[in-house]
Amino acid sequence: MNLILLGAPGAGKGTQATKIADRYGLVHISTGDIFRANIKAGTEIGLLAKSYTDKGELVPDEVTCAIVRDRLTWEDCKKGYLLDGFPRNLFQAEELDKFAHIDGVVNINIDHALLMDRLCGRRVCRECGESYHVSTLGGKTTCARCGGELYQRKDDNPETVGARLAVYNEQTAPLIDYYTRKGIILNFTGSEAPAEALFEEVKAVLDKLA
Ligand code: AP5
Ligand code: MG
């Protein structure tokens, strides 16, 4: 089963991705994580990506599409994969159609008023990538799952979050129609309910697709 996770920044794509990938044995491919790993390692792609991610803008399509196209040729993708954060505009979606077959698009709709607080309060584990919110950490600075150090993403500040939301509205939201027309969209509503509650709904639908 090959899936796409669609949703605004902070909708909970990464949070649901870990759970979905675990349950269905899928490879979790997050273009955001790939760029952050490259930035940390100081690669040429990382240097280029940093100039865009710091501003909340999209990294150029040629670079992003080439990375995903290559990643999907790896042996592990044969068991199925979950694309988190790709595609992010119509060009990327049309390119993806040329080299992949997608079975379903998990779209998380969410009231954008919730997102600024979620993102500015997010802390992420450096080791396993698990996300937390400061309000639930009680001052803890390590990951409950693996003990790794928690950090705040550089793009999780009010100014950059505002830019990321604008990019989502202009470029990514039209993909909901694109995949609705293809008949493969699976719509969910994110809310203040715990991530586990949303996952129960996602699971009920994906169990029938798997
Ligand atoms: P990326 O890393 O993909 O960031 P994003 O889309 O902005 O999404 P986030 O990771 O911020 O949010 P999320 O939906 O994963 O939410 P999460 O689960 O963490 O991309 C970063 C940058 O890379 C882009 O801006 C761009 O520059 C570049 N890039 C990436 N892909 C690209 C592409 N295809 N083309 C070009 N450029 C690209 O949850 C958020 C918070 O909410 C967490 O604190 C979490 O604990 C909490 N939370 C989650 N669910 C719930 C819940 N149900 N209730 C309460 N809190 C919850
Ligand atoms: Mg994410």
PDB file of C-alpha atoms and ligand atoms in Angstrom:
ATOM      1  CA  MET A   1       0.000   0.000   0.000  1.00  0.00           C
ATOM      2  CA  ASN A   2       1.428   3.370  -1.073  1.00  0.00           C
ATOM      3  CA  LEU A   3      -0.003   6.425   0.684  1.00  0.00           C
ATOM      4  CA  ILE A   4       0.315  10.202   0.772  1.00  0.00           C
ATOM      5  CA  LEU A   5      -0.283  12.249   3.914  1.00  0.00           C
ATOM      6  CA  LEU A   6      -1.690  15.668   3.149  1.00  0.00           C
ATOM      7  CA  GLY A   7      -2.363  18.506   5.573  1.00  0.00           C
ATOM      8  CA  ALA A   8      -1.319  21.994   6.641  1.00  0.00           C
ATOM      9  CA  PRO A   9       1.866  22.517   8.673  1.00  0.00           C
ATOM     10  CA  GLY A  10       1.089  21.234  12.164  1.00  0.00           C
ATOM     11  CA  ALA A  11      -1.994  19.269  11.098  1.00  0.00           C
ATOM     12  CA  GLY A  12      -0.343  16.174  12.564  1.00  0.00           C
ATOM     13  CA  LYS A  13       1.144  14.526   9.462  1.00  0.00           C
ATOM     14  CA  GLY A  14       4.342  13.438  11.204  1.00  0.00           C
ATOM     15  CA  THR A  15       2.466  12.299  14.316  1.00  0.00           C
ATOM     16  CA  GLN A  16       0.062  10.110  12.328  1.00  0.00           C
ATOM     17  CA  ALA A  17       2.818   8.969   9.950  1.00  0.00           C
ATOM     18  CA  THR A  18       4.740   7.137  12.681  1.00  0.00           C
ATOM     19  CA  LYS A  19       1.605   5.302  13.779  1.00  0.00           C
ATOM     20  CA  ILE A  20       0.464   4.438  10.237  1.00  0.00           C
ATOM     21  CA  ALA A  21       3.939   3.278   9.174  1.00  0.00           C
ATOM     22  CA  ASP A  22       4.227   1.051  12.273  1.00  0.00           C
ATOM     23  CA  ARG A  23       0.810  -0.556  11.828  1.00  0.00           C
ATOM     24  CA  TYR A  24       1.006  -1.277   8.104  1.00  0.00           C
ATOM     25  CA  GLY A  25       4.765  -1.874   7.809  1.00  0.00           C
ATOM     26  CA  LEU A  26       5.272   1.089   5.473  1.00  0.00           C
ATOM     27  CA  VAL A  27       8.433   3.114   4.908  1.00  0.00           C
ATOM     28  CA  HIS A  28       7.891   6.654   6.209  1.00  0.00           C
ATOM     29  CA  ILE A  29       9.361   9.174   3.762  1.00  0.00           C
ATOM     30  CA  SER A  30       9.218  12.790   4.946  1.00  0.00           C
ATOM     31  CA  THR A  31      10.779  15.310   2.569  1.00  0.00           C
ATOM     32  CA  GLY A  32      11.009  17.773   5.481  1.00  0.00           C
ATOM     33  CA  ASP A  33      13.021  15.208   7.485  1.00  0.00           C
ATOM     34  CA  ILE A  34      15.256  14.518   4.458  1.00  0.00           C
ATOM     35  CA  PHE A  35      16.010  18.241   4.110  1.00  0.00           C
ATOM     36  CA  ARG A  36      16.675  18.647   7.852  1.00  0.00           C
ATOM     37  CA  ALA A  37      19.064  15.657   7.804  1.00  0.00           C
ATOM     38  CA  ASN A  38      20.914  17.192   4.857  1.00  0.00           C
ATOM     39  CA  ILE A  39      21.084  20.574   6.577  1.00  0.00           C
ATOM     40  CA  LYS A  40      22.536  18.922   9.695  1.00  0.00           C
ATOM     41  CA  ALA A  41      25.090  16.993   7.629  1.00  0.00           C
ATOM     42  CA  GLY A  42      26.044  20.169   5.712  1.00  0.00           C
ATOM     43  CA  THR A  43      25.552  18.600   2.253  1.00  0.00           C
ATOM     44  CA  GLU A  44      25.095  20.608  -0.931  1.00  0.00           C
ATOM     45  CA  ILE A  45      21.355  19.808  -0.882  1.00  0.00           C
ATOM     46  CA  GLY A  46      21.249  20.886   2.761  1.00  0.00           C
ATOM     47  CA  LEU A  47      22.854  24.247   2.013  1.00  0.00           C
ATOM     48  CA  LEU A  48      20.349  24.895  -0.748  1.00  0.00           C
ATOM     49  CA  ALA A  49      17.357  23.627   1.274  1.00  0.00           C
ATOM     50  CA  LYS A  50      18.236  25.778   4.293  1.00  0.00           C
ATOM     51  CA  SER A  51      17.756  28.992   2.347  1.00  0.00           C
ATOM     52  CA  TYR A  52      14.152  27.944   1.629  1.00  0.00           C
ATOM     53  CA  THR A  53      13.116  26.094   4.808  1.00  0.00           C
ATOM     54  CA  ASP A  54      14.326  28.992   6.995  1.00  0.00           C
ATOM     55  CA  LYS A  55      11.844  31.251   5.182  1.00  0.00           C
ATOM     56  CA  GLY A  56       9.042  28.680   5.071  1.00  0.00           C
ATOM     57  CA  GLU A  57       9.210  28.512   1.276  1.00  0.00           C
ATOM     58  CA  LEU A  58       9.228  25.384  -0.861  1.00  0.00           C
ATOM     59  CA  VAL A  59      12.570  23.939  -1.925  1.00  0.00           C
ATOM     60  CA  PRO A  60      12.695  23.984  -5.767  1.00  0.00           C
ATOM     61  CA  ASP A  61      10.627  21.272  -7.429  1.00  0.00           C
ATOM     62  CA  GLU A  62      13.485  19.774  -9.494  1.00  0.00           C
ATOM     63  CA  VAL A  63      15.519  19.089  -6.351  1.00  0.00           C
ATOM     64  CA  THR A  64      12.597  17.750  -4.312  1.00  0.00           C
ATOM     65  CA  CYS A  65      11.184  15.558  -7.093  1.00  0.00           C
ATOM     66  CA  ALA A  66      14.620  14.074  -7.864  1.00  0.00           C
ATOM     67  CA  ILE A  67      15.096  13.136  -4.200  1.00  0.00           C
ATOM     68  CA  VAL A  68      11.712  11.415  -3.973  1.00  0.00           C
ATOM     69  CA  ARG A  69      12.058   9.695  -7.337  1.00  0.00           C
ATOM     70  CA  ASP A  70      15.380   8.212  -6.216  1.00  0.00           C
ATOM     71  CA  ARG A  71      14.145   7.283  -2.724  1.00  0.00           C
ATOM     72  CA  LEU A  72      11.222   5.310  -4.148  1.00  0.00           C
ATOM     73  CA  THR A  73      13.644   3.056  -6.078  1.00  0.00           C
ATOM     74  CA  TRP A  74      15.177   1.751  -2.833  1.00  0.00           C
ATOM     75  CA  GLU A  75      14.476  -1.912  -2.063  1.00  0.00           C
ATOM     76  CA  ASP A  76      12.575  -1.149   1.184  1.00  0.00           C
ATOM     77  CA  CYS A  77       9.863   0.740  -0.730  1.00  0.00           C
ATOM     78  CA  LYS A  78       8.677  -2.551  -2.241  1.00  0.00           C
ATOM     79  CA  LYS A  79       6.785  -3.219   1.006  1.00  0.00           C
ATOM     80  CA  GLY A  80       4.833   0.036   0.586  1.00  0.00           C
ATOM     81  CA  TYR A  81       5.503   3.633   1.606  1.00  0.00           C
ATOM     82  CA  LEU A  82       3.961   6.686   3.159  1.00  0.00           C
ATOM     83  CA  LEU A  83       4.865  10.074   1.677  1.00  0.00           C
ATOM     84  CA  ASP A  84       4.732  12.820   4.328  1.00  0.00           C
ATOM     85  CA  GLY A  85       4.999  16.360   2.958  1.00  0.00           C
ATOM     86  CA  PHE A  86       5.241  15.361  -0.701  1.00  0.00           C
ATOM     87  CA  PRO A  87       3.715  16.349  -3.072  1.00  0.00           C
ATOM     88  CA  ARG A  88       3.174  19.938  -2.013  1.00  0.00           C
ATOM     89  CA  ASN A  89       2.008  21.545  -5.257  1.00  0.00           C
ATOM     90  CA  LEU A  90       0.406  20.511  -8.536  1.00  0.00           C
ATOM     91  CA  PHE A  91       3.709  20.209 -10.371  1.00  0.00           C
ATOM     92  CA  GLN A  92       5.036  17.737  -7.786  1.00  0.00           C
ATOM     93  CA  ALA A  93       1.755  15.776  -7.871  1.00  0.00           C
ATOM     94  CA  GLU A  94       1.906  15.445 -11.656  1.00  0.00           C
ATOM     95  CA  GLU A  95       5.566  14.414 -11.515  1.00  0.00           C
ATOM     96  CA  LEU A  96       4.775  11.797  -8.864  1.00  0.00           C
ATOM     97  CA  ASP A  97       2.125  10.322 -11.157  1.00  0.00           C
ATOM     98  CA  LYS A  98       4.914   9.588 -13.660  1.00  0.00           C
ATOM     99  CA  PHE A  99       6.920   7.371 -11.302  1.00  0.00           C
ATOM    100  CA  ALA A 100       4.571   6.072  -8.594  1.00  0.00           C
ATOM    101  CA  HIS A 101       1.234   4.406  -8.033  1.00  0.00           C
ATOM    102  CA  ILE A 102      -0.665   5.839  -5.063  1.00  0.00           C
ATOM    103  CA  ASP A 103      -3.480   3.878  -3.396  1.00  0.00           C
ATOM    104  CA  GLY A 104      -4.788   6.515  -1.004  1.00  0.00           C
ATOM    105  CA  VAL A 105      -4.306  10.094   0.210  1.00  0.00           C
ATOM    106  CA  VAL A 106      -4.871  10.627   3.926  1.00  0.00           C
ATOM    107  CA  ASN A 107      -5.938  14.269   4.135  1.00  0.00           C
ATOM    108  CA  ILE A 108      -6.051  15.887   7.579  1.00  0.00           C
ATOM    109  CA  ASN A 109      -8.318  18.949   7.553  1.00  0.00           C
ATOM    110  CA  ILE A 110      -7.855  21.200  10.562  1.00  0.00           C
ATOM    111  CA  ASP A 111      -8.937  24.600  11.848  1.00  0.00           C
ATOM    112  CA  HIS A 112      -5.880  26.776  11.121  1.00  0.00           C
ATOM    113  CA  ALA A 113      -6.446  28.705  14.358  1.00  0.00           C
ATOM    114  CA  LEU A 114      -4.989  25.684  16.194  1.00  0.00           C
ATOM    115  CA  LEU A 115      -1.756  25.547  14.221  1.00  0.00           C
ATOM    116  CA  MET A 116       0.303  28.509  15.414  1.00  0.00           C
ATOM    117  CA  ASP A 117       0.290  27.298  19.025  1.00  0.00           C
ATOM    118  CA  ARG A 118       0.889  23.680  18.046  1.00  0.00           C
ATOM    119  CA  LEU A 119       3.931  24.546  15.950  1.00  0.00           C
ATOM    120  CA  CYS A 120       5.502  27.204  18.138  1.00  0.00           C
ATOM    121  CA  GLY A 121       5.125  24.844  21.134  1.00  0.00           C
ATOM    122  CA  ARG A 122       6.390  21.763  19.320  1.00  0.00           C
ATOM    123  CA  ARG A 123       9.529  19.954  20.491  1.00  0.00           C
ATOM    124  CA  VAL A 124      11.012  17.151  18.403  1.00  0.00           C
ATOM    125  CA  CYS A 125      13.292  14.258  19.363  1.00  0.00           C
ATOM    126  CA  ARG A 126      16.696  14.459  17.681  1.00  0.00           C
ATOM    127  CA  GLU A 127      16.995  10.664  17.679  1.00  0.00           C
ATOM    128  CA  CYS A 128      13.618   9.190  16.655  1.00  0.00           C
ATOM    129  CA  GLY A 129      11.724  12.258  15.388  1.00  0.00           C
ATOM    130  CA  GLU A 130       8.784  11.917  17.822  1.00  0.00           C
ATOM    131  CA  SER A 131       6.868  15.218  18.308  1.00  0.00           C
ATOM    132  CA  TYR A 132       5.710  16.694  21.617  1.00  0.00           C
ATOM    133  CA  HIS A 133       4.096  19.912  22.762  1.00  0.00           C
ATOM    134  CA  VAL A 134       5.725  21.930  25.567  1.00  0.00           C
ATOM    135  CA  SER A 135       2.411  22.078  27.418  1.00  0.00           C
ATOM    136  CA  THR A 136       2.498  18.298  27.981  1.00  0.00           C
ATOM    137  CA  LEU A 137       6.216  17.895  28.747  1.00  0.00           C
ATOM    138  CA  GLY A 138       6.157  19.243  32.296  1.00  0.00           C
ATOM    139  CA  GLY A 139       9.655  20.648  31.790  1.00  0.00           C
ATOM    140  CA  LYS A 140      11.137  17.359  30.495  1.00  0.00           C
ATOM    141  CA  THR A 141      13.783  17.769  27.813  1.00  0.00           C
ATOM    142  CA  THR A 142      14.167  14.145  26.708  1.00  0.00           C
ATOM    143  CA  CYS A 143      12.034  11.824  24.572  1.00  0.00           C
ATOM    144  CA  ALA A 144       9.658   9.455  26.417  1.00  0.00           C
ATOM    145  CA  ARG A 145      10.032   6.937  23.580  1.00  0.00           C
ATOM    146  CA  CYS A 146      13.827   6.688  23.191  1.00  0.00           C
ATOM    147  CA  GLY A 147      15.446   9.096  25.672  1.00  0.00           C
ATOM    148  CA  GLY A 148      16.802  11.355  22.897  1.00  0.00           C
ATOM    149  CA  GLU A 149      17.237  15.095  23.335  1.00  0.00           C
ATOM    150  CA  LEU A 150      14.255  17.300  22.400  1.00  0.00           C
ATOM    151  CA  TYR A 151      14.818  20.426  20.297  1.00  0.00           C
ATOM    152  CA  GLN A 152      12.772  23.186  18.673  1.00  0.00           C
ATOM    153  CA  ARG A 153      12.740  23.313  14.861  1.00  0.00           C
ATOM    154  CA  LYS A 154      14.197  26.519  13.418  1.00  0.00           C
ATOM    155  CA  ASP A 155      11.081  27.069  11.272  1.00  0.00           C
ATOM    156  CA  ASP A 156       8.721  26.763  14.280  1.00  0.00           C
ATOM    157  CA  ASN A 157       8.569  30.501  15.033  1.00  0.00           C
ATOM    158  CA  PRO A 158       5.566  32.800  14.437  1.00  0.00           C
ATOM    159  CA  GLU A 159       6.970  34.524  11.350  1.00  0.00           C
ATOM    160  CA  THR A 160       8.017  31.361   9.513  1.00  0.00           C
ATOM    161  CA  VAL A 161       4.869  29.472  10.534  1.00  0.00           C
ATOM    162  CA  GLY A 162       2.835  32.327   8.975  1.00  0.00           C
ATOM    163  CA  ALA A 163       4.787  31.953   5.728  1.00  0.00           C
ATOM    164  CA  ARG A 164       4.364  28.150   5.750  1.00  0.00           C
ATOM    165  CA  LEU A 165       0.607  28.472   6.192  1.00  0.00           C
ATOM    166  CA  ALA A 166       0.407  30.935   3.280  1.00  0.00           C
ATOM    167  CA  VAL A 167       2.370  28.521   1.067  1.00  0.00           C
ATOM    168  CA  TYR A 168       0.031  25.707   2.110  1.00  0.00           C
ATOM    169  CA  ASN A 169      -3.090  27.736   1.241  1.00  0.00           C
ATOM    170  CA  GLU A 170      -1.763  28.825  -2.148  1.00  0.00           C
ATOM    171  CA  GLN A 171       0.100  25.771  -3.368  1.00  0.00           C
ATOM    172  CA  THR A 172      -0.776  22.644  -1.378  1.00  0.00           C
ATOM    173  CA  ALA A 173      -4.512  22.993  -0.617  1.00  0.00           C
ATOM    174  CA  PRO A 174      -5.406  22.632  -4.351  1.00  0.00           C
ATOM    175  CA  LEU A 175      -4.121  19.038  -4.130  1.00  0.00           C
ATOM    176  CA  ILE A 176      -7.248  18.130  -2.151  1.00  0.00           C
ATOM    177  CA  ASP A 177      -9.294  18.690  -5.343  1.00  0.00           C
ATOM    178  CA  TYR A 178      -6.655  16.979  -7.467  1.00  0.00           C
ATOM    179  CA  TYR A 179      -6.873  13.744  -5.457  1.00  0.00           C
ATOM    180  CA  THR A 180     -10.631  14.026  -4.939  1.00  0.00           C
ATOM    181  CA  ARG A 181     -11.009  13.989  -8.732  1.00  0.00           C
ATOM    182  CA  LYS A 182      -8.848  10.864  -8.862  1.00  0.00           C
ATOM    183  CA  GLY A 183     -11.158   9.233  -6.298  1.00  0.00           C
ATOM    184  CA  ILE A 184      -8.381   8.344  -3.832  1.00  0.00           C
ATOM    185  CA  ILE A 185      -8.812  11.012  -1.149  1.00  0.00           C
ATOM    186  CA  LEU A 186      -9.547   9.876   2.431  1.00  0.00           C
ATOM    187  CA  ASN A 187     -10.730  12.878   4.468  1.00  0.00           C
ATOM    188  CA  PHE A 188     -10.246  13.261   8.221  1.00  0.00           C
ATOM    189  CA  THR A 189     -10.685  16.124  10.631  1.00  0.00           C
ATOM    190  CA  GLY A 190      -7.877  16.982  13.020  1.00  0.00           C
ATOM    191  CA  SER A 191      -8.927  18.624  16.261  1.00  0.00           C
ATOM    192  CA  GLU A 192      -7.865  19.221  19.829  1.00  0.00           C
ATOM    193  CA  ALA A 193      -8.675  15.567  20.537  1.00  0.00           C
ATOM    194  CA  PRO A 194      -5.555  13.469  21.192  1.00  0.00           C
ATOM    195  CA  ALA A 195      -3.612  12.151  18.198  1.00  0.00           C
ATOM    196  CA  GLU A 196      -4.603   8.595  19.217  1.00  0.00           C
ATOM    197  CA  ALA A 197      -8.282   9.438  18.613  1.00  0.00           C
ATOM    198  CA  LEU A 198      -7.553  10.570  15.059  1.00  0.00           C
ATOM    199  CA  PHE A 199      -5.439   7.470  14.492  1.00  0.00           C
ATOM    200  CA  GLU A 200      -8.376   5.242  15.474  1.00  0.00           C
ATOM    201  CA  GLU A 201     -10.418   6.872  12.683  1.00  0.00           C
ATOM    202  CA  VAL A 202      -7.572   6.581  10.181  1.00  0.00           C
ATOM    203  CA  LYS A 203      -7.043   2.932  11.103  1.00  0.00           C
ATOM    204  CA  ALA A 204     -10.720   2.068  10.563  1.00  0.00           C
ATOM    205  CA  VAL A 205     -10.464   3.333   6.980  1.00  0.00           C
ATOM    206  CA  LEU A 206      -6.969   2.045   6.132  1.00  0.00           C
ATOM    207  CA  ASP A 207      -7.672  -1.450   7.487  1.00  0.00           C
ATOM    208  CA  LYS A 208     -10.146  -1.835   4.626  1.00  0.00           C
ATOM    209  CA  LEU A 209      -7.589  -0.627   2.065  1.00  0.00           C
ATOM    210  CA  ALA A 210      -4.613  -2.709   3.295  1.00  0.00           C
TER     211      ALA A 210
HETATM  212  P1  AP5 B   1       7.818  19.667   6.816  1.00  0.00           P
HETATM  213  O1  AP5 B   1       8.814  19.107   7.739  1.00  0.00           O
HETATM  214  O2  AP5 B   1       7.009  18.740   5.979  1.00  0.00           O
HETATM  215  O3  AP5 B   1       6.867  20.634   7.649  1.00  0.00           O
HETATM  216  P2  AP5 B   1       5.316  21.007   7.553  1.00  0.00           P
HETATM  217  O4  AP5 B   1       4.533  20.539   6.377  1.00  0.00           O
HETATM  218  O5  AP5 B   1       5.313  22.463   7.803  1.00  0.00           O
HETATM  219  O6  AP5 B   1       4.662  20.144   8.604  1.00  0.00           O
HETATM  220  P3  AP5 B   1       5.109  19.939  10.067  1.00  0.00           P
HETATM  221  O7  AP5 B   1       6.140  18.873  10.123  1.00  0.00           O
HETATM  222  O8  AP5 B   1       5.457  21.256  10.686  1.00  0.00           O
HETATM  223  O9  AP5 B   1       3.725  19.481  10.710  1.00  0.00           O
HETATM  224  P4  AP5 B   1       3.073  18.055  10.810  1.00  0.00           P
HETATM  225  O10 AP5 B   1       1.787  18.066  10.042  1.00  0.00           O
HETATM  226  O11 AP5 B   1       4.035  16.962  10.526  1.00  0.00           O
HETATM  227  O12 AP5 B   1       2.658  18.068  12.355  1.00  0.00           O
HETATM  228  P5  AP5 B   1       3.193  17.233  13.600  1.00  0.00           P
HETATM  229  O13 AP5 B   1       2.706  15.825  13.508  1.00  0.00           O
HETATM  230  O14 AP5 B   1       4.646  17.443  13.837  1.00  0.00           O
HETATM  231  O15 AP5 B   1       8.518  20.696   5.834  1.00  0.00           O
HETATM  232  C1  AP5 B   1       9.432  21.670   6.332  1.00  0.00           C
HETATM  233  C2  AP5 B   1       9.984  22.491   5.174  1.00  0.00           C
HETATM  234  O16 AP5 B   1      10.714  21.628   4.256  1.00  0.00           O
HETATM  235  C3  AP5 B   1       8.943  23.188   4.281  1.00  0.00           C
HETATM  236  O17 AP5 B   1       8.529  24.417   4.822  1.00  0.00           O
HETATM  237  C4  AP5 B   1       9.719  23.327   2.956  1.00  0.00           C
HETATM  238  O18 AP5 B   1      10.608  24.401   3.042  1.00  0.00           O
HETATM  239  C5  AP5 B   1      10.518  22.038   2.901  1.00  0.00           C
HETATM  240  N1  AP5 B   1       9.802  20.979   2.171  1.00  0.00           N
HETATM  241  C6  AP5 B   1       9.321  19.815   2.702  1.00  0.00           C
HETATM  242  N2  AP5 B   1       8.689  19.084   1.773  1.00  0.00           N
HETATM  243  C7  AP5 B   1       8.775  19.799   0.609  1.00  0.00           C
HETATM  244  C8  AP5 B   1       8.306  19.585  -0.713  1.00  0.00           C
HETATM  245  N3  AP5 B   1       7.603  18.495  -1.039  1.00  0.00           N
HETATM  246  N4  AP5 B   1       8.578  20.524  -1.641  1.00  0.00           N
HETATM  247  C9  AP5 B   1       9.292  21.619  -1.338  1.00  0.00           C
HETATM  248  N5  AP5 B   1       9.750  21.905  -0.105  1.00  0.00           N
HETATM  249  C10 AP5 B   1       9.501  20.996   0.862  1.00  0.00           C
HETATM  250  O19 AP5 B   1       2.342  17.943  14.761  1.00  0.00           O
HETATM  251  C11 AP5 B   1       2.550  19.294  15.086  1.00  0.00           C
HETATM  252  C12 AP5 B   1       2.416  19.500  16.606  1.00  0.00           C
HETATM  253  O20 AP5 B   1       1.083  19.221  16.991  1.00  0.00           O
HETATM  254  C13 AP5 B   1       3.317  18.583  17.451  1.00  0.00           C
HETATM  255  O21 AP5 B   1       3.720  19.287  18.612  1.00  0.00           O
HETATM  256  C14 AP5 B   1       2.378  17.436  17.840  1.00  0.00           C
HETATM  257  O22 AP5 B   1       2.765  16.823  19.055  1.00  0.00           O
HETATM  258  C15 AP5 B   1       1.054  18.174  17.945  1.00  0.00           C
HETATM  259  N6  AP5 B   1      -0.108  17.333  17.607  1.00  0.00           N
HETATM  260  C16 AP5 B   1      -0.226  16.461  16.581  1.00  0.00           C
HETATM  261  N7  AP5 B   1      -1.451  15.881  16.581  1.00  0.00           N
HETATM  262  C17 AP5 B   1      -2.109  16.440  17.639  1.00  0.00           C
HETATM  263  C18 AP5 B   1      -3.416  16.284  18.164  1.00  0.00           C
HETATM  264  N8  AP5 B   1      -4.317  15.450  17.619  1.00  0.00           N
HETATM  265  N9  AP5 B   1      -3.772  17.043  19.217  1.00  0.00           N
HETATM  266  C19 AP5 B   1      -2.907  17.888  19.784  1.00  0.00           C
HETATM  267  N10 AP5 B   1      -1.648  18.067  19.347  1.00  0.00           N
HETATM  268  C20 AP5 B   1      -1.255  17.361  18.281  1.00  0.00           C
HETATM  269 MG    MG B   2       6.053  16.875   9.895  1.00  0.00          MG
END
